[in-house]
Coordinates of C-alpha atoms in Angstrom, one line a residue:
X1 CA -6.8 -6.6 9.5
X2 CA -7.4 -3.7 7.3
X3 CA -10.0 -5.6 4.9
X4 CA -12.5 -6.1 7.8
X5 CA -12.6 -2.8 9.6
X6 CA -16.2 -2.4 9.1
X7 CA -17.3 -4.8 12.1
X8 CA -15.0 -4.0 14.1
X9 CA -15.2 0.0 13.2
X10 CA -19.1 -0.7 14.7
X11 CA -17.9 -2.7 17.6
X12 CA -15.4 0.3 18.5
X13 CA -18.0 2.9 18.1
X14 CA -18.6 3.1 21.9
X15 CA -15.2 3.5 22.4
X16 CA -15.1 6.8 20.1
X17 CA -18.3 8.0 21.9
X18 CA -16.5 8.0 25.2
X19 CA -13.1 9.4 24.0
X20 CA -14.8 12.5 22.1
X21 CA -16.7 13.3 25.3
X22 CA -13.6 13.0 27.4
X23 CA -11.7 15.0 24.7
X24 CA -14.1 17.6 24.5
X25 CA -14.2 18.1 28.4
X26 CA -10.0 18.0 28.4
X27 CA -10.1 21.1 25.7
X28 CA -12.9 22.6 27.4
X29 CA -10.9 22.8 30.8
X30 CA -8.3 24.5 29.0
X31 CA -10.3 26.7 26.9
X32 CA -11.7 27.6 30.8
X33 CA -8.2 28.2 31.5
X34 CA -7.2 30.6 28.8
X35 CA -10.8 32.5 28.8
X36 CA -9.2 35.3 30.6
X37 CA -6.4 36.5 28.4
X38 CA -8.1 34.9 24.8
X39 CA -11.0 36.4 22.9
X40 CA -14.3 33.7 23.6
X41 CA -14.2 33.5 19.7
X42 CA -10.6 32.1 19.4
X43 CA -11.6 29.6 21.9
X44 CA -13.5 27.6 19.1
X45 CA -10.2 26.9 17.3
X46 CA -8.7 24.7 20.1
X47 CA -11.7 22.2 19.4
X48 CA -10.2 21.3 16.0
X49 CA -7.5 19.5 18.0
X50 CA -10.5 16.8 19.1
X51 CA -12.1 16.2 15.9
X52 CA -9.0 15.6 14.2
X53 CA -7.6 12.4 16.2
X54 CA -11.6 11.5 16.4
X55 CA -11.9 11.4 12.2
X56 CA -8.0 9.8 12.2
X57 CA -9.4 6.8 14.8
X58 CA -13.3 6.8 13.9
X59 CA -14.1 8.1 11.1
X60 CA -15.8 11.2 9.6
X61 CA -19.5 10.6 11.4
X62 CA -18.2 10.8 14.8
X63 CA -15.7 13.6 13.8
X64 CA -19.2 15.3 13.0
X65 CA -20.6 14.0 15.7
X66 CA -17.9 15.7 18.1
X67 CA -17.6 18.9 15.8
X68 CA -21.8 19.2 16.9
X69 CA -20.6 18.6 20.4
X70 CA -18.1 20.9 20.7
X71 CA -20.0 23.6 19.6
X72 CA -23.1 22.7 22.3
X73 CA -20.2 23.0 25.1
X74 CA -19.1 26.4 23.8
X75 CA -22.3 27.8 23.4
X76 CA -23.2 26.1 26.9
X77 CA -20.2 27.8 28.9
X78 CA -19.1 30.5 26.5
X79 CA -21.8 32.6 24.5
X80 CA -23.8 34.6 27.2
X81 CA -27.1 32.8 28.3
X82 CA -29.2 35.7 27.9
X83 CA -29.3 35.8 23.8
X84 CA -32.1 33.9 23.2
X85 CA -30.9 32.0 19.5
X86 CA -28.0 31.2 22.2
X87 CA -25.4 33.2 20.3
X88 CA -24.4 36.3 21.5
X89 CA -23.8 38.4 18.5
X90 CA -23.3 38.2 14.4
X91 CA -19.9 37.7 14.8
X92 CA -20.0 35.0 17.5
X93 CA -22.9 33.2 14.8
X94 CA -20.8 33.4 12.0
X95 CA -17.5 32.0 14.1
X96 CA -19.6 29.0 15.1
X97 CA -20.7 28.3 11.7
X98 CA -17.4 28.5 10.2
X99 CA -16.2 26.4 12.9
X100 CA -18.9 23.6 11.9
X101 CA -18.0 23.7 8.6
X102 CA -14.1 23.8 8.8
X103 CA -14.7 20.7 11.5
X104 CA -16.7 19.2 8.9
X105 CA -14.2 19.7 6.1
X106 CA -10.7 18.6 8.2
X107 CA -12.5 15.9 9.9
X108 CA -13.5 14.4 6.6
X109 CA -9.9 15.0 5.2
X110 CA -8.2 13.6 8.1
X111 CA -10.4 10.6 7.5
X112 CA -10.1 10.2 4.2
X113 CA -5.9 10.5 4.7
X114 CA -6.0 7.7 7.5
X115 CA -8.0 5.7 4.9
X116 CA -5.1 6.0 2.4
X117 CA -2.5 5.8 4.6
X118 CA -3.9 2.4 5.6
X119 CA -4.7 1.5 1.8
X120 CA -1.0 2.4 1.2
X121 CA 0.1 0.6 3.9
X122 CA -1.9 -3.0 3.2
X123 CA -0.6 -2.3 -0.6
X124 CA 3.2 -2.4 0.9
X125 CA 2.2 -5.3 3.0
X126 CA 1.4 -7.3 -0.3
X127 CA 4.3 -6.2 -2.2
X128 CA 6.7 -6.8 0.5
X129 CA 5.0 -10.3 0.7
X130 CA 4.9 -10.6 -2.8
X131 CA 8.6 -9.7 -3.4
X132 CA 9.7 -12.4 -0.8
X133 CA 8.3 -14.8 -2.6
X134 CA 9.1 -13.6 -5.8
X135 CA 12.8 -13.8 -4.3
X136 CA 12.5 -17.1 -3.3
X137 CA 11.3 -18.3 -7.0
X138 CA 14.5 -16.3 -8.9
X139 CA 16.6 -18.0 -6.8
X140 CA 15.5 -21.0 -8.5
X141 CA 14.0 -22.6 -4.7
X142 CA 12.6 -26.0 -4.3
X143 CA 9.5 -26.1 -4.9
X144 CA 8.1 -27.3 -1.5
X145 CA 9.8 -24.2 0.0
X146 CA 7.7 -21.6 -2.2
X147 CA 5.0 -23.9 -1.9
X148 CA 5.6 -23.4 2.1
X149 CA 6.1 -19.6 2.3
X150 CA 2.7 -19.2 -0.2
X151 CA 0.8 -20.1 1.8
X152 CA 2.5 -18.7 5.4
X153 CA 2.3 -15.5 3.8
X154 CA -1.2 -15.9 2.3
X155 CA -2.3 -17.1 6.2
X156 CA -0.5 -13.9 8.1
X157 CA -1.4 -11.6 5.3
X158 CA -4.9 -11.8 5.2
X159 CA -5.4 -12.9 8.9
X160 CA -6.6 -16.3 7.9
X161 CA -7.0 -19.3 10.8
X162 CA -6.1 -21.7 8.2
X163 CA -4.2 -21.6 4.7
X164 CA -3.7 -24.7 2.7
X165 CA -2.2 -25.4 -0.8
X166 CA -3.0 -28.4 -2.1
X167 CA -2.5 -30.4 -5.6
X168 CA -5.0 -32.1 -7.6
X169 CA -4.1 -35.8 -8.4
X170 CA -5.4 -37.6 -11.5
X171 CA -7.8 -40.0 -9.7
X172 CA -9.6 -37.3 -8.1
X173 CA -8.3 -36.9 -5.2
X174 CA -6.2 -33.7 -3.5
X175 CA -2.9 -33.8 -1.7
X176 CA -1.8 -31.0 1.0
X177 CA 1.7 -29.7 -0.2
X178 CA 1.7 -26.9 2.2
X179 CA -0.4 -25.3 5.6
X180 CA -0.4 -22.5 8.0
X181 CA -2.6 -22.5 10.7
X182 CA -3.3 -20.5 14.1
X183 CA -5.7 -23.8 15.0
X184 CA -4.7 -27.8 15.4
X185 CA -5.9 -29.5 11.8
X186 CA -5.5 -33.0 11.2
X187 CA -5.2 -32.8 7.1
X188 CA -1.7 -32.4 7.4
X189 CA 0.9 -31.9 4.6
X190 CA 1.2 -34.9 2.1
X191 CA -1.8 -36.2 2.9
X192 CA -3.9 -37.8 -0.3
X193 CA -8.0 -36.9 0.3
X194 CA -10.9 -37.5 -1.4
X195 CA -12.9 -34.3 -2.4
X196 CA -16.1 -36.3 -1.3
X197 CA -18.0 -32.9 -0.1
X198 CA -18.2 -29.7 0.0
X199 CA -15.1 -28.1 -0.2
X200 CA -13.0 -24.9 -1.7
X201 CA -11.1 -27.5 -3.5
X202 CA -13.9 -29.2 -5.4
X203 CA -15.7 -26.3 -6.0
X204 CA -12.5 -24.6 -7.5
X205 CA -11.8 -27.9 -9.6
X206 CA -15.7 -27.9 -10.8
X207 CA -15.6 -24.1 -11.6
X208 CA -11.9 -23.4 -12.6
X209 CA -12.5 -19.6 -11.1
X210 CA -11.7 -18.5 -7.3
X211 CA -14.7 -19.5 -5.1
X212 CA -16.1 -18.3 -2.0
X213 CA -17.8 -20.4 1.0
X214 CA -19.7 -18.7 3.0
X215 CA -20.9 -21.4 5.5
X216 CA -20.3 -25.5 6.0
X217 CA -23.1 -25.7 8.2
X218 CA -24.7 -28.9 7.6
X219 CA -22.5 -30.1 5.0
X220 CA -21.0 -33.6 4.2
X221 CA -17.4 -34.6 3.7
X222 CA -14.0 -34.8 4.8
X223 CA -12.9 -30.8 4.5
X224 CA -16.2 -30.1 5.4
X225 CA -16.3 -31.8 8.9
X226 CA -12.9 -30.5 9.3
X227 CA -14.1 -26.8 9.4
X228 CA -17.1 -27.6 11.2
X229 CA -14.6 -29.4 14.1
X230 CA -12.3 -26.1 14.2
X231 CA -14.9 -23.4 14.1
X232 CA -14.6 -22.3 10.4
X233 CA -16.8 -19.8 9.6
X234 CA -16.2 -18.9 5.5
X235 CA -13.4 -19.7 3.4
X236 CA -12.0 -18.2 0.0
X237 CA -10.0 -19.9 -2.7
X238 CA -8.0 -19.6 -5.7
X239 CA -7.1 -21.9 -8.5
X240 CA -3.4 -22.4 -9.7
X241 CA -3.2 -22.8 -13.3
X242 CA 0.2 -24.1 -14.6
X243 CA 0.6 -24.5 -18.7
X244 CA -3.7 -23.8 -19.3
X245 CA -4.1 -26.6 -16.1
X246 CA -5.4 -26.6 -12.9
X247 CA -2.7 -27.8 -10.8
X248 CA -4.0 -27.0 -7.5
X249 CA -5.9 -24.3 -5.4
X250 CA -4.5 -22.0 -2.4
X251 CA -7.3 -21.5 0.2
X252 CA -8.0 -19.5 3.4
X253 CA -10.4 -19.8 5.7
X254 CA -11.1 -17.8 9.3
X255 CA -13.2 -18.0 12.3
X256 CA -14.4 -14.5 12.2
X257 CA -17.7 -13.7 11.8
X258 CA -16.6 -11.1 9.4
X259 CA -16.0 -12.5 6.0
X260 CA -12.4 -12.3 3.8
X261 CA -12.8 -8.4 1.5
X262 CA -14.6 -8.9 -1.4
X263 CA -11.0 -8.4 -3.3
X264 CA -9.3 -11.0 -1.2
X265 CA -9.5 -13.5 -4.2
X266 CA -7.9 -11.5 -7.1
X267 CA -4.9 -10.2 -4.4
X268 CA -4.5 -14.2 -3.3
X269 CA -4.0 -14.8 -7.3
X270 CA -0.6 -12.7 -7.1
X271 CA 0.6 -15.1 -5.1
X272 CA -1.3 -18.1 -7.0
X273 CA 0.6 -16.9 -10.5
X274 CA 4.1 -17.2 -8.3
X275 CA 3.2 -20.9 -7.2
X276 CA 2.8 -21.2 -11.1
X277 CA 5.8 -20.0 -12.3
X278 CA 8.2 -21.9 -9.8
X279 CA 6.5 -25.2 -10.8
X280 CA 7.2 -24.1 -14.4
X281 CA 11.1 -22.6 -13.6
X282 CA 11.3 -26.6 -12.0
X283 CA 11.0 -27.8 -15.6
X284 CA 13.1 -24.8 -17.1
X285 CA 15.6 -22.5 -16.4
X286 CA 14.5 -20.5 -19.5
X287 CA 10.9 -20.4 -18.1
X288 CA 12.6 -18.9 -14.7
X289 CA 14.2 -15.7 -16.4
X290 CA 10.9 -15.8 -18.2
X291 CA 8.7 -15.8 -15.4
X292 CA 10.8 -13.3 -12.9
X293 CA 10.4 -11.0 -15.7
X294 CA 6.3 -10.9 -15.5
X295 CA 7.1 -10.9 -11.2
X296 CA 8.6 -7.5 -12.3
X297 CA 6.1 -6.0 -14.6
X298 CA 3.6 -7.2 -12.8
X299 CA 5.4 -5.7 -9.3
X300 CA 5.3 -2.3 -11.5
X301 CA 1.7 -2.2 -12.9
X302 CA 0.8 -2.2 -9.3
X303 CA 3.3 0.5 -8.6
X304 CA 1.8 2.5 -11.6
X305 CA -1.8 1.8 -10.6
X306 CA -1.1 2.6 -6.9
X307 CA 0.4 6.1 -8.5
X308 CA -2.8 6.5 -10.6
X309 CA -5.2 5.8 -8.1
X310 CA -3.3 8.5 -5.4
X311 CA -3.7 10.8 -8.3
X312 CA -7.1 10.7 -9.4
X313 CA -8.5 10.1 -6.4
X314 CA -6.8 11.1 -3.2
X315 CA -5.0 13.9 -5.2
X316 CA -8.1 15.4 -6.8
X317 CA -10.1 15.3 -3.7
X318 CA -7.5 17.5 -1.4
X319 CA -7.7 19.6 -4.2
X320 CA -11.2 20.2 -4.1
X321 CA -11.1 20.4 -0.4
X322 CA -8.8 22.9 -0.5
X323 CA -11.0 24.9 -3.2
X324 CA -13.6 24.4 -0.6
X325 CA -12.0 26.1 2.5
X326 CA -11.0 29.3 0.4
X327 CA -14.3 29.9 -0.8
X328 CA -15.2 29.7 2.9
X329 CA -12.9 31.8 3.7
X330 CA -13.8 34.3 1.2
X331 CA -17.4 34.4 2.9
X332 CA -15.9 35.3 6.4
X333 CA -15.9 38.7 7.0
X334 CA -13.1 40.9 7.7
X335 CA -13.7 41.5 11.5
X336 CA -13.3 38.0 11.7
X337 CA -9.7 37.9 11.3
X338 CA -8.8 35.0 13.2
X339 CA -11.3 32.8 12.3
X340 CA -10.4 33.9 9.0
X341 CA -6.3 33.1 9.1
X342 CA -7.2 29.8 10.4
X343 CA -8.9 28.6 7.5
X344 CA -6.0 30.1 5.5
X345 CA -3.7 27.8 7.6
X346 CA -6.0 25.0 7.1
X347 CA -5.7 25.5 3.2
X348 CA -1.8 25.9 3.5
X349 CA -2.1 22.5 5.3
X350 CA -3.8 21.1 2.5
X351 CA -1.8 22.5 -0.1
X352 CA 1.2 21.2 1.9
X353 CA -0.1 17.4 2.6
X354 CA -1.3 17.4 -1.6
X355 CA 2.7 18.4 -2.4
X356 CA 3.2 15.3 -0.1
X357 CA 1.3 13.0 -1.6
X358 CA 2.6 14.0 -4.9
X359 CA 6.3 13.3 -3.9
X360 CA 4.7 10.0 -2.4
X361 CA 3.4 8.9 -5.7
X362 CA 6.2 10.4 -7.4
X363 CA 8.6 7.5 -5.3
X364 CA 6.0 4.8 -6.4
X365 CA 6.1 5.2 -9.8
X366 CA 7.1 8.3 -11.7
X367 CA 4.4 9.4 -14.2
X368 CA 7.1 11.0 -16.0
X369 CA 8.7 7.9 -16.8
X370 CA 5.6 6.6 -18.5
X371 CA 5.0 9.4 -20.4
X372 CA 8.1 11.3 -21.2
X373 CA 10.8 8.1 -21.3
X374 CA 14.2 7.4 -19.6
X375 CA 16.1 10.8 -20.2
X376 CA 13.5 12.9 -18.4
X377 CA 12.8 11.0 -15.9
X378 CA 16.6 10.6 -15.1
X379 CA 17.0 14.1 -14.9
X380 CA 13.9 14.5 -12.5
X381 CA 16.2 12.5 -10.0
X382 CA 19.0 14.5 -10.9
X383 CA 17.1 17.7 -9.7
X384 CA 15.3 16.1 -6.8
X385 CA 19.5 15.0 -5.3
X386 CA 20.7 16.6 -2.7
X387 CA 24.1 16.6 -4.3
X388 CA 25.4 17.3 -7.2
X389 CA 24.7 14.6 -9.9
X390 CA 26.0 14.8 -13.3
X391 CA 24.3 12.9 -15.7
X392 CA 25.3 11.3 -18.8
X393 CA 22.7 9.6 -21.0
X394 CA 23.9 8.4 -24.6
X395 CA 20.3 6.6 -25.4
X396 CA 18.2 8.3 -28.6
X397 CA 14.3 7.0 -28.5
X398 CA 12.2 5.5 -26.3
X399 CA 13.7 1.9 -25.1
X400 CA 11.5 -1.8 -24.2
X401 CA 9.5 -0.1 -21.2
X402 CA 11.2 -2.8 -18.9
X403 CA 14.5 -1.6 -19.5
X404 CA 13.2 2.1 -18.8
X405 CA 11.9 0.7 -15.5
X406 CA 15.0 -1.2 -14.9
X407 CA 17.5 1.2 -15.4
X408 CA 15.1 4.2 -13.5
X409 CA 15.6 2.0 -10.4
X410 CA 18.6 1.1 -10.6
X411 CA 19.9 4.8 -10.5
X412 CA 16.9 5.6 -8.2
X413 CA 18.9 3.4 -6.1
X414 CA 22.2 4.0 -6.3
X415 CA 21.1 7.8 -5.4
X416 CA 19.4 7.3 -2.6
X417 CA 22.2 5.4 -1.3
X418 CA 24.8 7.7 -1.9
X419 CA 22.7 10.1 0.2
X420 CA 21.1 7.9 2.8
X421 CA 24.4 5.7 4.0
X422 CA 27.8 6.9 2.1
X423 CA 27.7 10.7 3.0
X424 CA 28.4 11.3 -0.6
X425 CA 28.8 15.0 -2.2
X426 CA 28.9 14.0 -5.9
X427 CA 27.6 11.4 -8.2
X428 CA 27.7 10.3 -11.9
X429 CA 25.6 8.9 -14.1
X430 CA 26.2 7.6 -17.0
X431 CA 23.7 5.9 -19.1
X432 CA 24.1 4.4 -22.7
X433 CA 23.1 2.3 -25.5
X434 CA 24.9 0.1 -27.2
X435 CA 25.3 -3.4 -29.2
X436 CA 21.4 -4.1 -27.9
X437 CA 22.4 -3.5 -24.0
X438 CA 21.5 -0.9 -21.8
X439 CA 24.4 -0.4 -19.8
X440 CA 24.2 1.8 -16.4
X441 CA 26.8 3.0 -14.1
X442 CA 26.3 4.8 -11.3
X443 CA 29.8 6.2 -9.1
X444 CA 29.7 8.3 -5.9
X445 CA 32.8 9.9 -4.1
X446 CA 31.0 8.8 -0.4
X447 CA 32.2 6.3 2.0
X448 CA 31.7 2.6 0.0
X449 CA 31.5 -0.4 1.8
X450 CA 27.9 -1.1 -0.3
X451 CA 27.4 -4.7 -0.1
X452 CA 24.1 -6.9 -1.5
X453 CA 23.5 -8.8 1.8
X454 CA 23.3 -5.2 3.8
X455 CA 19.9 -3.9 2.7
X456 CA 17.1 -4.5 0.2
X457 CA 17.3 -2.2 -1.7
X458 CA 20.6 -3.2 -3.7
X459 CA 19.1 -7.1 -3.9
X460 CA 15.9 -5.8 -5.6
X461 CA 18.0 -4.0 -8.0
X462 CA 19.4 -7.5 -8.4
X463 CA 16.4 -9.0 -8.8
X464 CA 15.2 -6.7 -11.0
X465 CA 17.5 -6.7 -13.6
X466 CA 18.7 -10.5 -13.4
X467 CA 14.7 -10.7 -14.2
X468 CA 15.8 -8.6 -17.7
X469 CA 18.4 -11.2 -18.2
X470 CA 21.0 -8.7 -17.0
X471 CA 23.6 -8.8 -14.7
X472 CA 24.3 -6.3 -12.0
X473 CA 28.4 -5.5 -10.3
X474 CA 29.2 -3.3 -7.1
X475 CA 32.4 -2.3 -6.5
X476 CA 32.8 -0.4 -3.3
X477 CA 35.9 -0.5 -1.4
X478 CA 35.8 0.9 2.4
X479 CA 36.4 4.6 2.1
X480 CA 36.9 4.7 -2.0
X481 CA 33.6 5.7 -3.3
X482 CA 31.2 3.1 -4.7
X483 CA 30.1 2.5 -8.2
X484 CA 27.2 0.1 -8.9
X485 CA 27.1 -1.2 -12.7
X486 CA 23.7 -2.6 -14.6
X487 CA 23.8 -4.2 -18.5
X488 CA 20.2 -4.6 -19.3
X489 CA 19.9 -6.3 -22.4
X490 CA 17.0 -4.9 -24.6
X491 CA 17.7 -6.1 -28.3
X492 CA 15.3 -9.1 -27.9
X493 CA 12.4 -7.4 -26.2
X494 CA 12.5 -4.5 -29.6
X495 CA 13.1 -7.3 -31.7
X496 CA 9.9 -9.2 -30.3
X497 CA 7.5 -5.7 -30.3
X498 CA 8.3 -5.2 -33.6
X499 CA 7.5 -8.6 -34.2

């Protein structure tokens, strides 16, 4: 589980040792190998290919670690004995230095990358979980079967032992509505308890705020004997407030010695505020379109805050790393000129993996949308096509920021279909406001047969604008071009800001 690498980050340590020593004997055989025909010097280089998979797997201290290694090996069986600071000139100094340093400066960036990439990837994890539920609560589902998949996805998503969702009655008492579990319980579903110990659920009912259990050794009651009997080590849980009341609480609980992320709590409440709203939409259909509208806003402050983190952190640092190598570089002096053309590679790689990461944000959430409005953003995507796309936009001022949203993806969408799957070679777009609906059409020359039940990508766009209260149409006829249509109406969301 990504949230609990620490332990097991120490427990793999070993492992790391062993495979940087055999890494660095593997390169040093070849570097053996090549010593005839390439200058001792240039040997160094072929070192960088341990340290990087080392700081991908293990982090930046045994990246070091191995960087301090290498160079011991290549002084050992490269740099002639007879010197005694063990280097055999300036030059062969200055190379090892650089080396160190460059080691020190990709191992740390290849760490740091592998750390986001596995941030990234948990974040998708949770939206994909999130947006399964969230599909499952639009389409107006029984409550038991939201109140089922909650908690499954809580369980695998945060590699519980045990997940439970459970309602508070009036006489004090909690009844199981839902479980997952990797171990035999015997609380089962509709089961009526009393909350005569300690327990997540009494704790959460005393405190109305998440809560966190580190131990029930030596505790009384029914839940607690329970977690004693299956090896429980900690458990987490969350309240779920439904009109300003405690309805229930969603909890997890794992055999691990190594305790839930500190954020565990706030992420289960995602998924806590969708248990909410399909007990409300169960009393309302109004409260539904109500409440899949927040599922969307809040689905997109997470996509803007994603994009803000990536810039101001992982963004800003590959800049400064790259700052960093070419002020190293402009220390190397000009006999060097290998040693020197690497680090310029190195900062080309950098330069290259921060225009990726930019384009990656970009696809999350575009800052331009935020800051500029529909129309620019719009023609962003017009300019990033493949194809030619021309775009029609009849829309003056800025619109409900929803709407903007909305109608972004929705031709986001349709695009990247037209390119992906229907081998299309020009698109229109045509955008415009009127009688207080955004309407969007979107109509490509490719090969149609678009359908909503073949990908996810058109049923999000669905989703996402039957949240707005709008309605979405695809008409695309096998071989006749396919033109997807979105009304997103925005006269009551203007009306109600103004208000």
């Amino acid at each position: 589980m990504p949230g609990r690498l620490s332990g097991g980050w120490v427990r793999r340590w070993p492992g790391g040792v062993l495979a940087g020593v055999i890494a660095v004997a593997a390169v040093t055989g070849v570097a053996k190998l090549l010593e005839p025909h390439v200058p001792p010097v240039s040997l160094l280089t072929l070192y960088l290919l341990v340290v990087l998979p080392i700081a991908v797997v293990w982090g930046t201290v045994l990246a070091v670690a191995t960087s301090v290694l290498s160079v011991a090996v290549y002084v050992a069986l490269f740099v002639d004995p007879a010197y005694p600071l063990l280097v055999a000139d300036t030059q062969t100094a200055v190379a090892l230095g650089v080396f160190l340093i460059t080691a020190v400066v990709v191992g740390t960036l290849a760490s740091r990358l592998q750390r986001a990439a596995q941030t990234a990837e948990r974040l998708n994890e949770e939206q994909s979980a999130l947006r399964r539920v969230a599909t499952l609560v639009a389409k107006a589902g029984p409550p038991s079967a939201v109140f089922q998949a909650v908690t499954r996805e809580v369980g695998q998503l945060y590699d519980a032992d045990l997940a439970r969702m459970e309602r508070y009655e009036t006489d004090g008492t909690v009844t199981g509505v839902a479980a997952f579990s990797r171990v035999p319980v015997h609380l089962a579903v509709g089961q009526r308890f009393n909350l005569d110990g300690l327990s997540v659920a009494r704790e959460v009912r005393e405190t109305g705020r998440p809560v966190r259990l580190a131990t029930f050794r030596g505790a009384e009651g029914t839940i607690a004997r329970e977690a004693r009997g299956l090896g429980i080590r900690s458990s987490i849980g969350c309240p779920i407030v439904v009109a300003g009341r405690i309805w229930g609480v969603i909890a997890a609980s794992t055999k691990s010695d190594a305790p839930f992320p500190p954020n565990t709590e706030a992420q289960i409440a995602s998924f806590t505020e969708l248990v909410a709203t399909a007990i409300g939409n169960a009393e309302s259909r109004a409260e539904l379109r109500a409440s899949r509208a927040r599922i969307v806003a809040t689905a997109d402050r997470t996509r803007r805050r994603i994009e803000r983190d990536l810039h101001d952190g992982a963004q800003q640092r590959l800049v400064s790393l790259a700052l960093q190598v070419r002020a190293v570089q402009a220390l190397v002096p000009r006999e060097l000129g290998e040693a020197g053309q690497e680090l310029d590679n190195i900062a080309t790689g950098l330069s290259e993996a921060l225009d990726e990461l930019r384009e990656t944000a970009r696809g999350i959430h575009p800052a331009i949308l935020a800051e500029g409005g529909l129309l620019p953003a719009l023609k962003a995507l017009a300019r990033r096509s493949p194809y030619p796309v021309e775009l029609i936009v009849r829309a003056n001022g800025r619109l409900p920021e929803p709407i903007e949203i909305g109608a972004y993806y929705v031709v986001a969408e349709a695009l990247t279909n037209a390119a992906k799957h229907a081998r299309a070679s020009a698109v229109t777009v045509v955008v415009e406001a009127r009688d207080g609906v955004l309407h969007v059409a979107v109509e490509d020359n490719g090969d149609g047969g678009a359908d909503f039940t073949t990908g996810t990508g058109l049923t999000g766009i669905r989703d996402r604008v039957e949240a707005l209260g709008g309605r979405v149409a695809l008409h695309s006829p096998p071989a006749e071009g396919t033109r997807l249509e979105a009304d997103l109406p925005f006269a009551e969301q203007t009306a109600g800001a103004a208000g």
